[in-house]
Each structure stands twice: as structure tokens, then as C-alpha cells.
Short mmCIF file of C-alpha atoms and ligand atoms in Angstrom, two decimals:
data_model
loop_
_atom_site.label_atom_id
_atom_site.label_comp_id
_atom_site.label_asym_id
_atom_site.label_seq_id
_atom_site.Cartn_x
_atom_site.Cartn_y
_atom_site.Cartn_z
CA MET A 1 0.00 0.00 0.00
CA ASN A 2 1.02 3.53 -0.75
CA ASN A 3 -0.25 5.21 2.35
CA VAL A 4 0.78 8.12 4.57
CA LEU A 5 -0.10 8.31 8.26
CA ILE A 6 -0.96 11.71 9.73
CA LEU A 7 -1.06 11.96 13.51
CA ASP A 8 -3.52 14.51 14.86
CA PHE A 9 -2.66 16.49 17.98
CA GLY A 10 -5.76 18.68 17.80
CA SER A 11 -4.77 21.38 15.31
CA GLN A 12 -7.52 22.98 13.27
CA TYR A 13 -5.25 22.44 10.25
CA THR A 14 -4.81 18.65 10.44
CA GLN A 15 -7.51 17.96 7.84
CA LEU A 16 -5.91 20.56 5.60
CA ILE A 17 -2.60 18.64 5.69
CA ALA A 18 -4.51 15.55 4.56
CA ARG A 19 -6.13 17.45 1.72
CA ARG A 20 -2.79 18.81 0.50
CA VAL A 21 -1.33 15.30 0.55
CA ARG A 22 -4.32 14.00 -1.42
CA GLU A 23 -3.86 16.85 -3.93
CA LEU A 24 -0.47 15.28 -4.64
CA ASN A 25 -2.37 12.07 -5.57
CA ILE A 26 -1.11 10.38 -2.45
CA PHE A 27 -3.49 8.54 -0.14
CA CYS A 28 -3.31 9.35 3.58
CA GLU A 29 -5.19 8.67 6.78
CA ILE A 30 -5.55 10.70 9.97
CA PHE A 31 -5.30 9.01 13.36
CA PRO A 32 -5.36 10.57 16.84
CA PHE A 33 -1.86 10.73 18.37
CA ASP A 34 -2.89 8.22 21.04
CA LYS A 35 -4.24 5.67 18.60
CA ILE A 36 -1.20 4.99 16.42
CA PRO A 37 -1.96 1.84 14.40
CA THR A 38 -0.04 -1.15 15.73
CA ASP A 39 0.71 -2.39 12.21
CA LEU A 40 2.62 0.38 10.44
CA SER A 41 3.73 -1.75 7.50
CA SER A 42 1.38 -0.09 4.96
CA TYR A 43 2.58 3.44 5.77
CA LYS A 44 5.40 4.81 3.63
CA ALA A 45 5.72 8.02 5.64
CA VAL A 46 4.39 9.70 8.78
CA ILE A 47 3.43 13.35 9.40
CA LEU A 48 3.01 14.80 12.89
CA GLY A 49 0.49 17.64 12.92
CA GLY A 50 0.19 20.80 14.99
CA SER A 51 -1.63 21.47 18.24
CA PRO A 52 -2.84 24.39 20.33
CA ALA A 53 -1.13 22.67 23.29
CA SER A 54 2.40 23.14 24.64
CA VAL A 55 4.89 20.26 24.87
CA ARG A 56 5.96 21.73 28.20
CA SER A 57 2.62 21.48 29.92
CA GLU A 58 0.53 18.84 28.21
CA GLU A 59 2.19 15.56 29.18
CA VAL A 60 -0.86 13.82 27.82
CA LEU A 61 0.13 14.69 24.24
CA HIS A 62 3.42 12.73 24.38
CA PRO A 63 3.08 9.56 22.28
CA ASP A 64 5.92 7.09 22.00
CA LEU A 65 7.54 7.68 18.59
CA SER A 66 10.15 4.93 18.88
CA GLU A 67 8.47 2.74 16.23
CA ILE A 68 8.37 5.71 13.85
CA ARG A 69 11.39 8.00 14.27
CA GLY A 70 14.33 6.67 12.29
CA LYS A 71 12.25 3.76 10.99
CA LYS A 72 9.87 5.64 8.67
CA PRO A 73 10.34 8.91 6.79
CA LEU A 74 8.94 11.48 9.21
CA LEU A 75 7.83 15.09 8.78
CA ALA A 76 6.96 16.96 11.97
CA VAL A 77 4.91 20.16 11.67
CA CYS A 78 4.61 22.98 14.26
CA TYR A 79 3.73 21.28 17.58
CA GLY A 80 4.99 18.08 15.93
CA ALA A 81 8.38 19.72 15.33
CA GLN A 82 8.53 20.83 18.96
CA TYR A 83 7.47 17.45 20.26
CA LEU A 84 10.01 15.71 18.04
CA ALA A 85 12.73 17.95 19.53
CA HIS A 86 11.46 17.33 23.06
CA PHE A 87 11.23 13.57 22.45
CA SER A 88 14.71 13.37 20.93
CA GLY A 89 16.92 15.25 23.34
CA GLY A 90 16.28 18.87 22.32
CA GLU A 91 14.74 21.69 24.31
CA VAL A 92 11.54 23.67 23.90
CA ALA A 93 10.80 26.87 25.81
CA ALA A 94 8.20 29.62 25.79
CA SER A 95 8.77 32.30 23.15
CA ASN A 96 8.94 35.87 24.38
CA THR A 97 5.98 36.68 22.16
CA ARG A 98 3.45 34.50 20.41
CA GLU A 99 4.65 34.14 16.83
CA TYR A 100 1.66 34.41 14.57
CA GLY A 101 1.50 35.34 10.92
CA ARG A 102 3.73 35.62 7.90
CA ALA A 103 7.51 35.14 8.01
CA ASN A 104 10.21 34.59 5.40
CA LEU A 105 12.62 31.67 5.20
CA SER A 106 16.35 32.00 4.83
CA PHE A 107 18.25 28.85 4.02
CA ILE A 108 21.04 27.67 6.29
CA LYS A 109 21.98 24.61 4.31
CA ASP A 110 22.30 24.75 0.52
CA ASN A 111 21.36 21.87 -1.78
CA GLU A 112 18.89 20.59 0.74
CA ILE A 113 16.48 18.24 -1.02
CA PHE A 114 13.62 19.31 1.27
CA LEU A 115 13.95 22.88 -0.03
CA GLU A 116 14.32 22.12 -3.75
CA GLY A 117 12.15 24.44 -5.83
CA VAL A 118 11.53 26.69 -2.80
CA SER A 119 12.72 30.24 -3.23
CA GLU A 120 14.98 31.92 -0.68
CA ASN A 121 12.76 34.33 1.34
CA SER A 122 9.74 32.17 0.63
CA GLN A 123 6.77 33.21 2.75
CA VAL A 124 5.63 30.78 5.46
CA TRP A 125 2.84 30.91 8.05
CA MET A 126 3.74 30.73 11.74
CA SER A 127 1.34 30.07 14.60
CA HIS A 128 2.99 29.05 17.86
CA SER A 129 3.92 30.33 21.29
CA ASP A 130 6.80 27.95 22.15
CA SER A 131 10.16 27.80 20.40
CA ILE A 132 12.74 25.09 19.83
CA LYS A 133 15.71 26.46 21.77
CA GLN A 134 17.95 23.48 21.27
CA LEU A 135 17.79 20.99 18.40
CA PRO A 136 17.54 17.29 19.16
CA THR A 137 20.58 15.01 19.12
CA ASN A 138 22.05 14.99 15.56
CA GLY A 139 19.65 17.79 14.58
CA VAL A 140 20.81 20.03 11.72
CA ARG A 141 19.19 23.41 11.15
CA ILE A 142 18.19 23.89 7.50
CA ALA A 143 16.23 27.17 7.56
CA SER A 144 15.48 30.13 9.82
CA THR A 145 13.23 33.16 9.83
CA LYS A 146 13.90 36.56 11.40
CA ASP A 147 12.29 35.54 14.69
CA VAL A 148 12.58 31.77 14.59
CA GLU A 149 16.10 30.38 14.47
CA ASN A 150 15.05 26.73 14.15
CA ALA A 151 12.30 27.17 11.57
CA ALA A 152 13.27 23.92 9.82
CA TYR A 153 15.64 21.12 10.80
CA LYS A 154 16.44 17.54 9.98
CA ILE A 155 18.04 14.71 11.89
CA ASP A 156 21.33 13.62 10.38
CA GLY A 157 21.41 10.07 9.06
CA GLU A 158 17.61 9.75 9.03
CA THR A 159 14.78 10.78 6.74
CA THR A 160 13.38 12.88 9.58
CA TYR A 161 12.43 16.51 8.91
CA ALA A 162 10.70 19.11 11.07
CA ILE A 163 9.26 22.54 10.37
CA GLN A 164 7.94 25.11 12.80
CA PHE A 165 5.62 26.68 10.19
CA HIS A 166 2.45 25.30 8.59
CA PRO A 167 3.10 24.11 4.99
CA GLU A 168 -0.57 23.23 4.46
CA VAL A 169 -2.02 26.73 4.69
CA TYR A 170 -2.45 28.96 1.69
CA HIS A 171 -0.14 31.66 3.15
CA SER A 172 2.86 29.30 3.01
CA THR A 173 3.66 29.97 -0.62
CA ASP A 174 5.90 26.96 -1.22
CA GLY A 175 4.29 24.72 1.40
CA LYS A 176 2.95 22.26 -1.12
CA GLN A 177 6.36 22.05 -2.80
CA MET A 178 7.95 21.14 0.53
CA LEU A 179 5.30 18.48 1.19
CA GLU A 180 5.98 17.10 -2.28
CA ASN A 181 9.74 17.16 -1.71
CA PHE A 182 9.31 15.22 1.51
CA LEU A 183 6.76 12.70 0.29
CA VAL A 184 7.94 12.10 -3.27
CA LYS A 185 11.69 12.81 -3.27
CA ILE A 186 12.59 11.85 0.28
CA ALA A 187 10.01 9.23 1.30
CA LYS A 188 9.62 7.96 -2.30
CA VAL A 189 5.85 7.62 -2.01
CA GLU A 190 4.25 6.97 -5.38
CA GLN A 191 1.58 9.39 -6.63
CA THR A 192 -1.02 6.81 -7.57
CA PHE A 193 -4.15 8.01 -5.75
CA THR A 194 -6.26 9.39 -8.63
CA PRO A 195 -10.05 9.45 -9.02
CA ASN A 196 -9.81 6.71 -11.67
CA ALA A 197 -7.67 4.49 -9.48
CA PHE A 198 -10.03 5.09 -6.55
CA VAL A 199 -13.10 4.15 -8.62
CA GLU A 200 -11.50 0.92 -9.84
CA GLU A 201 -10.37 -0.03 -6.34
CA VAL A 202 -13.62 0.81 -4.56
CA ILE A 203 -15.76 -1.03 -7.10
CA ALA A 204 -13.64 -4.16 -6.65
CA GLU A 205 -13.82 -3.75 -2.87
CA MET A 206 -17.63 -3.35 -2.90
CA LYS A 207 -18.03 -6.37 -5.21
CA ALA A 208 -15.94 -8.50 -2.88
CA LYS A 209 -17.74 -7.32 0.24
CA ILE A 210 -21.33 -7.52 -1.05
CA GLY A 211 -21.16 -10.47 -3.44
CA ASN A 212 -24.66 -11.36 -4.64
CA ASP A 213 -26.45 -9.76 -1.70
CA LYS A 214 -28.82 -6.81 -1.81
CA VAL A 215 -28.17 -3.24 -0.66
CA VAL A 216 -30.75 -0.58 0.19
CA LEU A 217 -29.71 3.08 0.04
CA GLY A 218 -31.53 6.34 0.75
CA LEU A 219 -30.93 8.96 -1.94
CA SER A 220 -31.25 12.62 -0.96
CA GLY A 221 -30.59 14.39 -4.23
CA GLY A 222 -27.24 15.52 -2.82
CA VAL A 223 -23.76 14.83 -4.15
CA ASP A 224 -22.62 12.23 -1.60
CA SER A 225 -25.56 9.84 -1.73
CA THR A 226 -25.68 10.12 -5.52
CA VAL A 227 -21.98 9.30 -6.03
CA ALA A 228 -22.22 6.46 -3.49
CA ALA A 229 -25.21 5.04 -5.38
CA VAL A 230 -23.47 5.23 -8.76
CA ILE A 231 -20.43 3.41 -7.40
CA LEU A 232 -22.59 0.68 -5.84
CA ASN A 233 -24.61 0.43 -9.02
CA LYS A 234 -21.43 -0.20 -10.99
CA ALA A 235 -20.37 -2.81 -8.46
CA ILE A 236 -23.61 -4.77 -7.97
CA GLY A 237 -26.08 -3.51 -10.62
CA SER A 238 -29.73 -4.14 -9.93
CA ASN A 239 -29.05 -5.57 -6.47
CA LEU A 240 -28.86 -1.95 -5.35
CA TYR A 241 -32.29 -0.64 -4.31
CA CYS A 242 -32.46 3.13 -3.91
CA ILE A 243 -35.23 4.97 -2.10
CA PHE A 244 -35.80 8.69 -2.60
CA VAL A 245 -38.30 10.15 -0.13
CA ASN A 246 -40.21 13.35 -0.79
CA ASN A 247 -40.63 14.91 2.64
CA GLY A 248 -42.60 17.82 1.20
CA LEU A 249 -39.76 20.11 2.24
CA LEU A 250 -37.65 19.95 -0.91
CA ARG A 251 -37.09 22.78 -3.35
CA LYS A 252 -39.70 23.56 -6.02
CA ASN A 253 -40.09 20.63 -8.49
CA GLU A 254 -37.02 19.00 -6.97
CA PHE A 255 -38.58 15.61 -6.23
CA GLN A 256 -39.68 14.89 -9.77
CA SER A 257 -36.71 16.39 -11.56
CA VAL A 258 -34.12 14.63 -9.42
CA LEU A 259 -36.04 11.35 -9.62
CA ASP A 260 -36.09 11.63 -13.42
CA GLN A 261 -32.37 12.35 -13.38
CA TYR A 262 -31.69 9.28 -11.25
CA LYS A 263 -33.71 7.07 -13.53
CA GLY A 264 -31.85 8.51 -16.52
CA MET A 265 -28.62 7.44 -14.83
CA GLY A 266 -29.82 3.84 -14.75
CA LEU A 267 -30.32 3.69 -10.99
CA ASN A 268 -32.89 1.29 -9.59
CA VAL A 269 -34.76 3.96 -7.62
CA LYS A 270 -38.19 4.19 -6.05
CA GLY A 271 -39.64 7.63 -5.35
CA VAL A 272 -41.87 7.75 -2.29
CA ASP A 273 -44.03 10.82 -1.84
CA ALA A 274 -44.58 11.05 1.92
CA SER A 275 -45.16 14.83 2.07
CA GLN A 276 -48.44 14.62 3.96
CA ARG A 277 -46.96 12.34 6.58
CA PHE A 278 -44.22 14.90 7.26
CA TYR A 279 -46.70 17.81 7.38
CA ASP A 280 -48.81 15.84 9.86
CA ALA A 281 -45.75 15.14 12.01
CA LEU A 282 -44.81 18.82 11.95
CA ALA A 283 -48.26 20.27 12.62
CA GLY A 284 -48.18 22.81 15.44
CA LEU A 285 -44.44 22.44 16.14
CA ASP A 286 -42.43 25.65 16.21
CA ASP A 287 -39.30 24.71 18.16
CA PRO A 288 -36.38 24.08 15.75
CA GLU A 289 -35.13 20.98 17.52
CA ALA A 290 -38.64 19.54 17.87
CA LYS A 291 -39.08 20.08 14.11
CA ARG A 292 -35.79 18.36 13.32
CA LYS A 293 -36.70 15.44 15.55
CA ALA A 294 -40.16 15.04 14.03
CA ILE A 295 -38.66 15.04 10.52
CA GLY A 296 -35.94 12.57 11.51
CA ASN A 297 -38.46 10.20 13.06
CA ALA A 298 -40.86 10.44 10.12
CA PHE A 299 -37.99 9.69 7.74
CA ILE A 300 -36.98 6.61 9.71
CA GLU A 301 -40.57 5.32 9.69
CA VAL A 302 -41.02 5.87 5.96
CA PHE A 303 -37.63 4.43 5.06
CA ASP A 304 -38.11 1.44 7.34
CA ALA A 305 -41.49 0.64 5.84
CA GLU A 306 -40.06 0.85 2.31
CA ALA A 307 -36.96 -1.20 3.14
CA ASN A 308 -39.22 -3.87 4.67
CA LEU A 309 -40.98 -4.29 1.35
CA LEU A 310 -37.71 -5.66 -0.03
CA THR A 311 -36.71 -9.19 0.83
CA ASP A 312 -33.31 -10.55 1.82
CA VAL A 313 -31.54 -7.21 2.04
CA LYS A 314 -28.23 -7.55 3.85
CA PHE A 315 -26.58 -4.13 3.57
CA LEU A 316 -27.42 -0.47 4.07
CA GLY A 317 -25.49 1.82 1.70
CA GLN A 318 -24.52 5.27 2.99
CA GLY A 319 -22.85 8.34 1.51
CA THR A 320 -20.67 8.96 4.60
CA ILE A 321 -17.52 10.95 3.78
CA TYR A 322 -14.13 11.21 5.52
CA PRO A 323 -14.73 14.31 7.70
CA ASP A 324 -17.59 12.37 9.38
CA VAL A 325 -15.31 9.42 10.04
CA ILE A 326 -12.17 11.05 11.41
CA GLU A 327 -11.88 10.96 15.15
CA SER A 328 -10.78 14.43 16.10
CA VAL A 329 -8.69 15.35 19.09
CA SER A 330 -10.03 18.15 21.24
CA ALA A 331 -7.97 21.29 21.77
CA THR A 332 -7.53 20.52 25.46
CA GLY A 333 -5.69 17.34 24.60
CA GLY A 334 -8.35 14.85 25.61
CA PRO A 335 -9.14 12.65 22.63
CA SER A 336 -12.81 12.96 21.85
CA ALA A 337 -14.53 10.50 19.59
CA THR A 338 -16.84 12.30 17.21
CA ILE A 339 -18.02 9.15 15.47
CA LYS A 340 -21.67 8.61 16.19
CA SER A 341 -22.30 5.35 17.93
CA HIS A 342 -25.49 3.37 17.96
CA HIS A 343 -26.39 2.45 21.50
CA ASN A 344 -29.35 0.28 22.17
CA VAL A 345 -29.17 -1.74 18.96
CA GLY A 346 -32.33 -3.65 19.87
CA GLY A 347 -34.39 -0.46 19.65
CA LEU A 348 -33.23 0.47 16.18
CA PRO A 349 -35.46 0.26 13.12
CA ASP A 350 -34.89 -2.86 11.04
CA PHE A 351 -32.88 -1.17 8.28
CA MET A 352 -30.39 0.16 10.82
CA LYS A 353 -29.56 -3.38 11.89
CA LEU A 354 -28.19 -4.06 8.40
CA GLN A 355 -24.46 -4.14 7.76
CA ILE A 356 -23.19 -0.80 6.51
CA VAL A 357 -21.36 -0.16 3.25
CA GLU A 358 -19.84 3.29 2.76
CA PRO A 359 -17.93 3.56 -0.52
CA LEU A 360 -16.93 7.21 0.11
CA ARG A 361 -15.81 6.94 3.71
CA MET A 362 -12.18 7.76 2.84
CA LEU A 363 -12.89 10.80 0.63
CA PHE A 364 -13.11 14.53 1.25
CA LYS A 365 -15.97 16.46 -0.35
CA ASP A 366 -13.91 17.85 -3.24
CA GLU A 367 -12.65 14.32 -3.97
CA VAL A 368 -16.23 13.03 -4.05
CA ARG A 369 -16.97 15.63 -6.74
CA ARG A 370 -13.90 14.60 -8.76
CA VAL A 371 -14.82 10.93 -8.46
CA GLY A 372 -18.37 11.82 -9.52
CA ALA A 373 -16.99 13.57 -12.61
CA THR A 374 -14.88 10.49 -13.44
CA LEU A 375 -18.07 8.41 -13.21
CA GLY A 376 -19.74 10.70 -15.76
CA ILE A 377 -22.30 12.21 -13.37
CA ASP A 378 -23.90 15.43 -14.65
CA PRO A 379 -21.70 18.40 -13.57
CA GLU A 380 -24.84 20.30 -12.59
CA LEU A 381 -25.76 17.61 -10.08
CA LEU A 382 -22.19 17.50 -8.76
CA GLY A 383 -22.08 21.27 -8.37
CA ARG A 384 -25.30 21.51 -6.35
CA HIS A 385 -25.22 23.55 -3.19
CA PRO A 386 -25.47 21.62 0.09
CA PHE A 387 -29.06 21.38 1.31
CA PRO A 388 -30.02 20.39 4.85
CA GLY A 389 -31.83 17.12 5.54
CA PRO A 390 -34.79 18.88 7.23
CA GLY A 391 -35.04 20.99 4.08
CA LEU A 392 -37.20 24.08 3.99
CA ALA A 393 -38.58 23.28 7.46
CA ILE A 394 -35.57 24.98 9.07
CA ARG A 395 -35.94 27.95 6.71
CA ILE A 396 -39.55 28.58 7.73
CA LEU A 397 -39.29 30.10 11.17
CA GLY A 398 -42.02 28.81 13.44
CA ASP A 399 -44.62 26.24 12.53
CA ILE A 400 -44.85 24.59 9.12
CA THR A 401 -47.87 24.52 6.84
CA PRO A 402 -48.04 23.36 3.22
CA GLU A 403 -49.02 26.93 2.26
CA LYS A 404 -45.87 28.39 3.83
CA VAL A 405 -43.76 25.70 2.10
CA ALA A 406 -45.34 26.64 -1.24
CA ILE A 407 -44.52 30.35 -0.73
CA LEU A 408 -40.93 29.62 0.23
CA GLN A 409 -40.47 27.21 -2.69
CA GLU A 410 -41.45 30.03 -5.08
CA VAL A 411 -39.15 32.59 -3.43
CA ASP A 412 -36.26 30.12 -3.31
CA ALA A 413 -36.75 29.22 -6.99
CA VAL A 414 -36.62 32.90 -8.06
CA PHE A 415 -33.43 33.40 -6.02
CA ILE A 416 -31.64 30.22 -7.12
CA ASN A 417 -32.63 30.57 -10.78
CA GLY A 418 -31.49 34.19 -10.61
CA LEU A 419 -28.09 33.14 -9.27
CA LYS A 420 -27.77 30.64 -12.11
CA ALA A 421 -28.88 33.11 -14.78
CA HIS A 422 -26.33 35.67 -13.59
CA GLY A 423 -23.43 33.21 -13.40
CA LEU A 424 -23.30 33.53 -9.61
CA TYR A 425 -24.48 30.08 -8.52
CA ASP A 426 -21.07 28.40 -8.73
CA LYS A 427 -19.40 31.29 -6.92
CA VAL A 428 -21.56 30.70 -3.87
CA TRP A 429 -21.15 27.77 -1.48
CA GLN A 430 -24.75 27.70 -0.35
CA ALA A 431 -27.79 29.92 -0.87
CA GLY A 432 -31.45 29.92 0.01
CA ALA A 433 -34.37 31.93 1.29
CA ILE A 434 -35.93 32.11 4.73
CA LEU A 435 -39.59 32.80 5.45
CA LEU A 436 -39.86 35.02 8.52
CA PRO A 437 -42.76 34.89 10.97
CA VAL A 438 -43.24 38.60 10.42
CA ASN A 439 -45.78 40.58 8.42
CA SER A 440 -44.95 44.07 7.29
CA VAL A 441 -46.94 46.89 5.75
CA GLY A 442 -46.48 47.61 2.06
CA VAL A 443 -48.26 49.32 -0.77
CA MET A 444 -49.13 47.77 -4.11
CA GLY A 445 -50.96 49.91 -6.63
CA ASP A 446 -53.20 52.00 -4.42
CA GLU A 447 -53.70 49.31 -1.86
CA ARG A 448 -52.13 48.78 1.50
CA THR A 449 -50.71 45.27 1.96
CA TYR A 450 -49.76 43.42 5.13
CA GLU A 451 -47.72 40.42 4.05
CA LYS A 452 -44.74 38.20 4.73
CA VAL A 453 -41.06 39.17 4.87
CA VAL A 454 -38.41 36.87 3.37
CA ALA A 455 -34.68 36.93 3.94
CA LEU A 456 -32.13 35.85 1.34
CA ARG A 457 -28.90 34.17 2.46
CA ALA A 458 -25.81 33.38 0.37
CA VAL A 459 -22.53 32.29 1.93
CA GLU A 460 -18.98 31.40 0.99
CA SER A 461 -17.44 28.51 2.89
CA THR A 462 -15.31 25.42 2.41
CA ASP A 463 -16.85 23.04 4.90
CA GLY A 464 -19.80 24.82 6.50
CA MET A 465 -17.91 25.20 9.80
CA THR A 466 -17.25 28.88 9.15
CA ALA A 467 -18.86 31.04 6.48
CA ASP A 468 -18.85 34.59 5.16
CA TRP A 469 -21.86 36.28 3.64
CA VAL A 470 -21.41 36.87 -0.06
CA HIS A 471 -21.26 40.41 -1.39
CA LEU A 472 -23.77 39.83 -4.17
CA PRO A 473 -23.99 42.75 -6.62
CA TYR A 474 -26.61 45.38 -5.64
CA GLU A 475 -28.12 45.26 -9.14
CA PHE A 476 -28.65 41.52 -8.77
CA LEU A 477 -30.22 41.88 -5.32
CA GLN A 478 -32.47 44.62 -6.65
CA LYS A 479 -33.67 42.46 -9.54
CA VAL A 480 -34.26 39.39 -7.38
CA SER A 481 -36.13 41.46 -4.80
CA ASN A 482 -38.40 42.89 -7.53
CA ASP A 483 -38.98 39.50 -9.09
CA ILE A 484 -39.90 37.95 -5.75
CA ILE A 485 -42.33 40.70 -4.76
CA ASN A 486 -43.91 40.81 -8.22
CA HIS A 487 -44.24 37.05 -8.67
CA VAL A 488 -44.77 35.50 -5.26
CA ARG A 489 -48.14 36.20 -3.73
CA GLY A 490 -48.04 36.81 0.00
CA VAL A 491 -44.58 38.43 0.12
CA ASN A 492 -44.10 42.21 0.09
CA ARG A 493 -40.61 42.67 1.55
CA VAL A 494 -37.16 41.12 0.94
CA VAL A 495 -34.10 41.55 3.17
CA TYR A 496 -30.54 40.25 2.72
CA ASP A 497 -28.69 38.50 5.56
CA ILE A 498 -25.25 40.08 6.08
CA SER A 499 -24.09 38.01 9.04
CA SER A 500 -21.15 35.61 8.98
CA LYS A 501 -20.61 32.35 10.84
CA PRO A 502 -19.63 32.60 13.61
CA PRO A 503 -21.43 34.18 15.38
CA ALA A 504 -24.48 33.52 13.18
CA THR A 505 -25.09 30.08 11.64
CA ILE A 506 -25.82 29.41 7.97
CA GLU A 507 -29.37 28.22 8.62
CA TRP A 508 -31.67 30.40 10.73
CA GLU A 509 -32.96 27.50 12.80
P1 XMP B 601 -25.32 25.82 10.24
O1 XMP B 601 -26.72 26.35 10.19
O2 XMP B 601 -25.09 24.95 11.45
O3 XMP B 601 -25.18 24.86 8.98
O4 XMP B 601 -24.29 26.89 10.12
C1 XMP B 601 -23.97 24.28 8.55
C2 XMP B 601 -24.28 23.37 7.38
O5 XMP B 601 -25.07 22.27 7.84
C3 XMP B 601 -26.34 22.26 7.20
N1 XMP B 601 -27.33 21.90 8.21
C4 XMP B 601 -27.92 20.70 8.29
N2 XMP B 601 -27.80 19.60 7.51
N3 XMP B 601 -29.38 18.48 8.87
C5 XMP B 601 -28.56 18.51 7.80
O6 XMP B 601 -28.49 17.49 7.07
C6 XMP B 601 -29.56 19.54 9.70
O7 XMP B 601 -30.32 19.49 10.67
C7 XMP B 601 -28.78 20.71 9.38
N4 XMP B 601 -28.67 21.93 9.97
C8 XMP B 601 -27.78 22.64 9.23
C9 XMP B 601 -26.53 23.65 6.64
O8 XMP B 601 -27.39 23.66 5.52
C10 XMP B 601 -25.11 24.04 6.28
O9 XMP B 601 -24.72 23.47 5.04
#
């Protein structure tokens, strides 16, 4: 196997290291620092990540590296570089000031393979409050910055390298080059992890795992479940049974158009219109969490009933992706499992007792899109904005009625179609409209109106964890506002949400 092991010490950037490595067409996996795999034979190289902790105070973050250092090519980043020094006979002490921001490298050692293709003075990103005062035994300094003497070092006679800065962030101009130098030139890892290779491998893996058994999978219209279904379809053909539930909270015309698209892709899919059941479950509920719960429960009931109509199903297919799988380490050093666990297996609906198959569980979102493109899935489907499971129910503040859903579907359609028509859709990570529980006074013709207010929301983000509101052109907002008020009965006022996350969230509920 051509695999790289990344040890997580709780840095917010650990996933970014993994993404940069994957961009080099090299497969990698993240493990918490205290769960180092016992069998390291498949790993060609190891990377130690950063941490908000200090090696001086957080004894708990001190894993035993003796099976790694000197035995595998090793790159230690930020906290990792400090811990490597601490672990190997060097000394780490508090810096006089916290070193945060841009710095420029000057090379100490010429012809250093780690720095090939990196320009002298190259900008790097620093974020640390301790410094390596003394290098470890056999440590050789290879680069410094104005404030950080030991910005990069290696250990003589080993393929062990350490850098105080973060190569994975955008501000480190040659960071990717250094990662490539380490992985390809020093560790000799082959760059074989491409979407095509992944598809071939995962189809073979699914075939072997599932054999002639049946799989049931819930499609949502989103990218992940669609790509997972196409992969399973290629692996097991008509033994894959897909169910697409209309919860009555989808976008305008979405149920039929996506269902048609799925059928056109050759998927064995059953559309189940359960809208009324969801409206009944939601009737009178206005608390956001109560609404989410009611929708979740209704979905489980509908899906369970449908899955039970099939006989001899052995597997449940899911579109789980890597960020949902990684166990992250909390900033305080205590490892915290974020993987959801199913307690109380006896109380689960029948379909949840099935064995799980997750063809995308090792991929990041952008990789899922690339794999989807390799599989020939329509780029429009692959480029769709994320859409929450509870759908428009969490964009209608307060209680849900079919009439309110119909109004919001119209408003949302004007907004989304407008974004597409003006070439803005692909520049926005997620967009939608919110129906507020507020009536305001307006005037139309000679008549006074007293109708609903809607808010429009468009955000830029990479993972939904943080988001900035998008500065949509005023002319566009003006046109969309006019179109909404002129075409959607019951709405006489449009506002634009200019809050970022944090402190606001993307959804209003
Ligand atoms: P927030 O509102 O937390 O949203 O900033 C972050 C991302 O998550 C989506 N979201 C949900 N997705 N079920 C989902 O499947 C939910 O209950 C839910 N709530 C929020 C939201 O659309 C955004 O992409």
C-alpha cells in the first residue's frame, strides 16, 4: 500500500494537511496521536500535525515515537516539530511573544532536497507560542526566519524533517512544494491516488464485500448519496435498491426532476411521496429541535417501511464521507470520539440493523466531486449547493404549513434561478431563502398590503464550519427582490442577511 499516516494532535489544520497530501495524488489517513496503528507496515511516511497545546505542559500529548522515528520517513509540523525535539533530546521553551503570521525563510543549508524548488525568502505561516531552543541530538538546522532560528531542521542520518511553520495553509507559498519534496523525493511515495484508481479499487472492494447480496440506500438528491449510489450500481447492478423520499420540504419541483435524473442514470430507484406524513408530524411544532426530531423520526418510519418491502436485504449503503469518520482530538488534549455510535441496537429500526457499506468513507468532499466527474455524473448535479436534511422546514421560522412551504419554494426558486442566470451560482457555497414569521406593511398599486417578509442568504465557505456572507452585486439583489415581490403572492418585503458564521449560523434555525 502507498499510504501516509498523519497523527492529529488537535490542530484545526490537520484535515488541511490531509487534503494537501491527497492533492499530490497520495493517499493518507488521519489518526489521533494516542491511537497509532499497531501495524505500520502499509505506511510509507508519517506526518506529525500541529496542536494548540504546549509540549511543556501537556504531558498527555506525548506519544511514544520509537516505532516511527528513524524507521519511517517522518515530517513533523509545528507542535509536531517541537514534540520531536522534546522527544529526541532537544529543548523547547516559551517564546517571548506569540509568533503568529507571515515570516520569510532564509536557508542555512544549501542543496537541501527538502527545499528544492523553494525560493529563498519564501513566505511561510507561523502560529505558535513555544520555540525550539535546542535541536535534538544529531539535529541540523536547514532554515530560519527573522524571529525563529530553528524554523526547519532535519536529523542527520535519518529521513526525519521538522518545520515550525504550517506548509498546508495557503499563506505558506511553497508549502505544497515542501510536502511534495518530503513525500515524493525523500520518502519515495508513489503518486497513484487518482479518481480513476479510486473508482477501480472501490468497485472491486464493494463487489468482494457484497457479493450477490442486496443493498438498500436512501438517496437525498445531494452529491454524496448520488456518487455512493453510482459506485454501488457499478459494483452490484440491480441488487442496489435506492429509495428517494419526498418529505414535502424539498425545493420547487425537486422531487420529480431529481427522480427523473436518477432514472436517466440507470439507478434502480423508487420515489416515495410522503409529504403529507411529514406535514402531519410537523403540525403545530415551532421549536427548531422539535421540528428536526419530528422530521428525523418520520424519515426513519417511511424508510423502514419501504426497506421492509424488499426481501433478503443484507446491507445499508450510505454516503458517509471522511470528515464524518475522522476521530478528532479536542484542543484541550483529551481525545474525543466524534463518530456517532449506535447504542441500544435492539431499539433500532430494522434497516439500521443491516451491515453498513460506505464507498466514500475515505474521501473529502472535493474528492467526491472529482470521483463523480470520473463516473460521468452530470456536472450540474455534482455542483449543487449543500441542502439540509430537514429541508425548507428549518428555513420557515415557526410552525410549518403546506401553504408556507409553497410560498418559500417560489421565493427560493426565483433566487436560485437568478443566481444561475447571472453566473453567480457556482461562486456561492450555499444559498437559500428564509420565510420570517413577520408581516410588514407595504403598498401595491393603491392598496395597503400586510404580508410576509423573506430573507435571502448566500454564503462562501469550504466546509460549513465557518462562512462569510457573499457580497452579491446590488443590481442583482435589486432584480431578485423585484422578481420575488412581483411574482410571489403573500410576500411584500425582501431583506438580505449580512451576518457571517460565527457568530451567526448558515441556517436560521
Ligand atoms: P449551520 O446552520 O449549522 O449549517 O451553520 C452548517 C451546514 O449544515 C447544514 N445543516 C444541516 N444539515 N441536517 C442537515 O443534514 C440539519 O439538521 C442541518 N442543519 C444545518 C446547513 O445547511 C449548512 O450546510
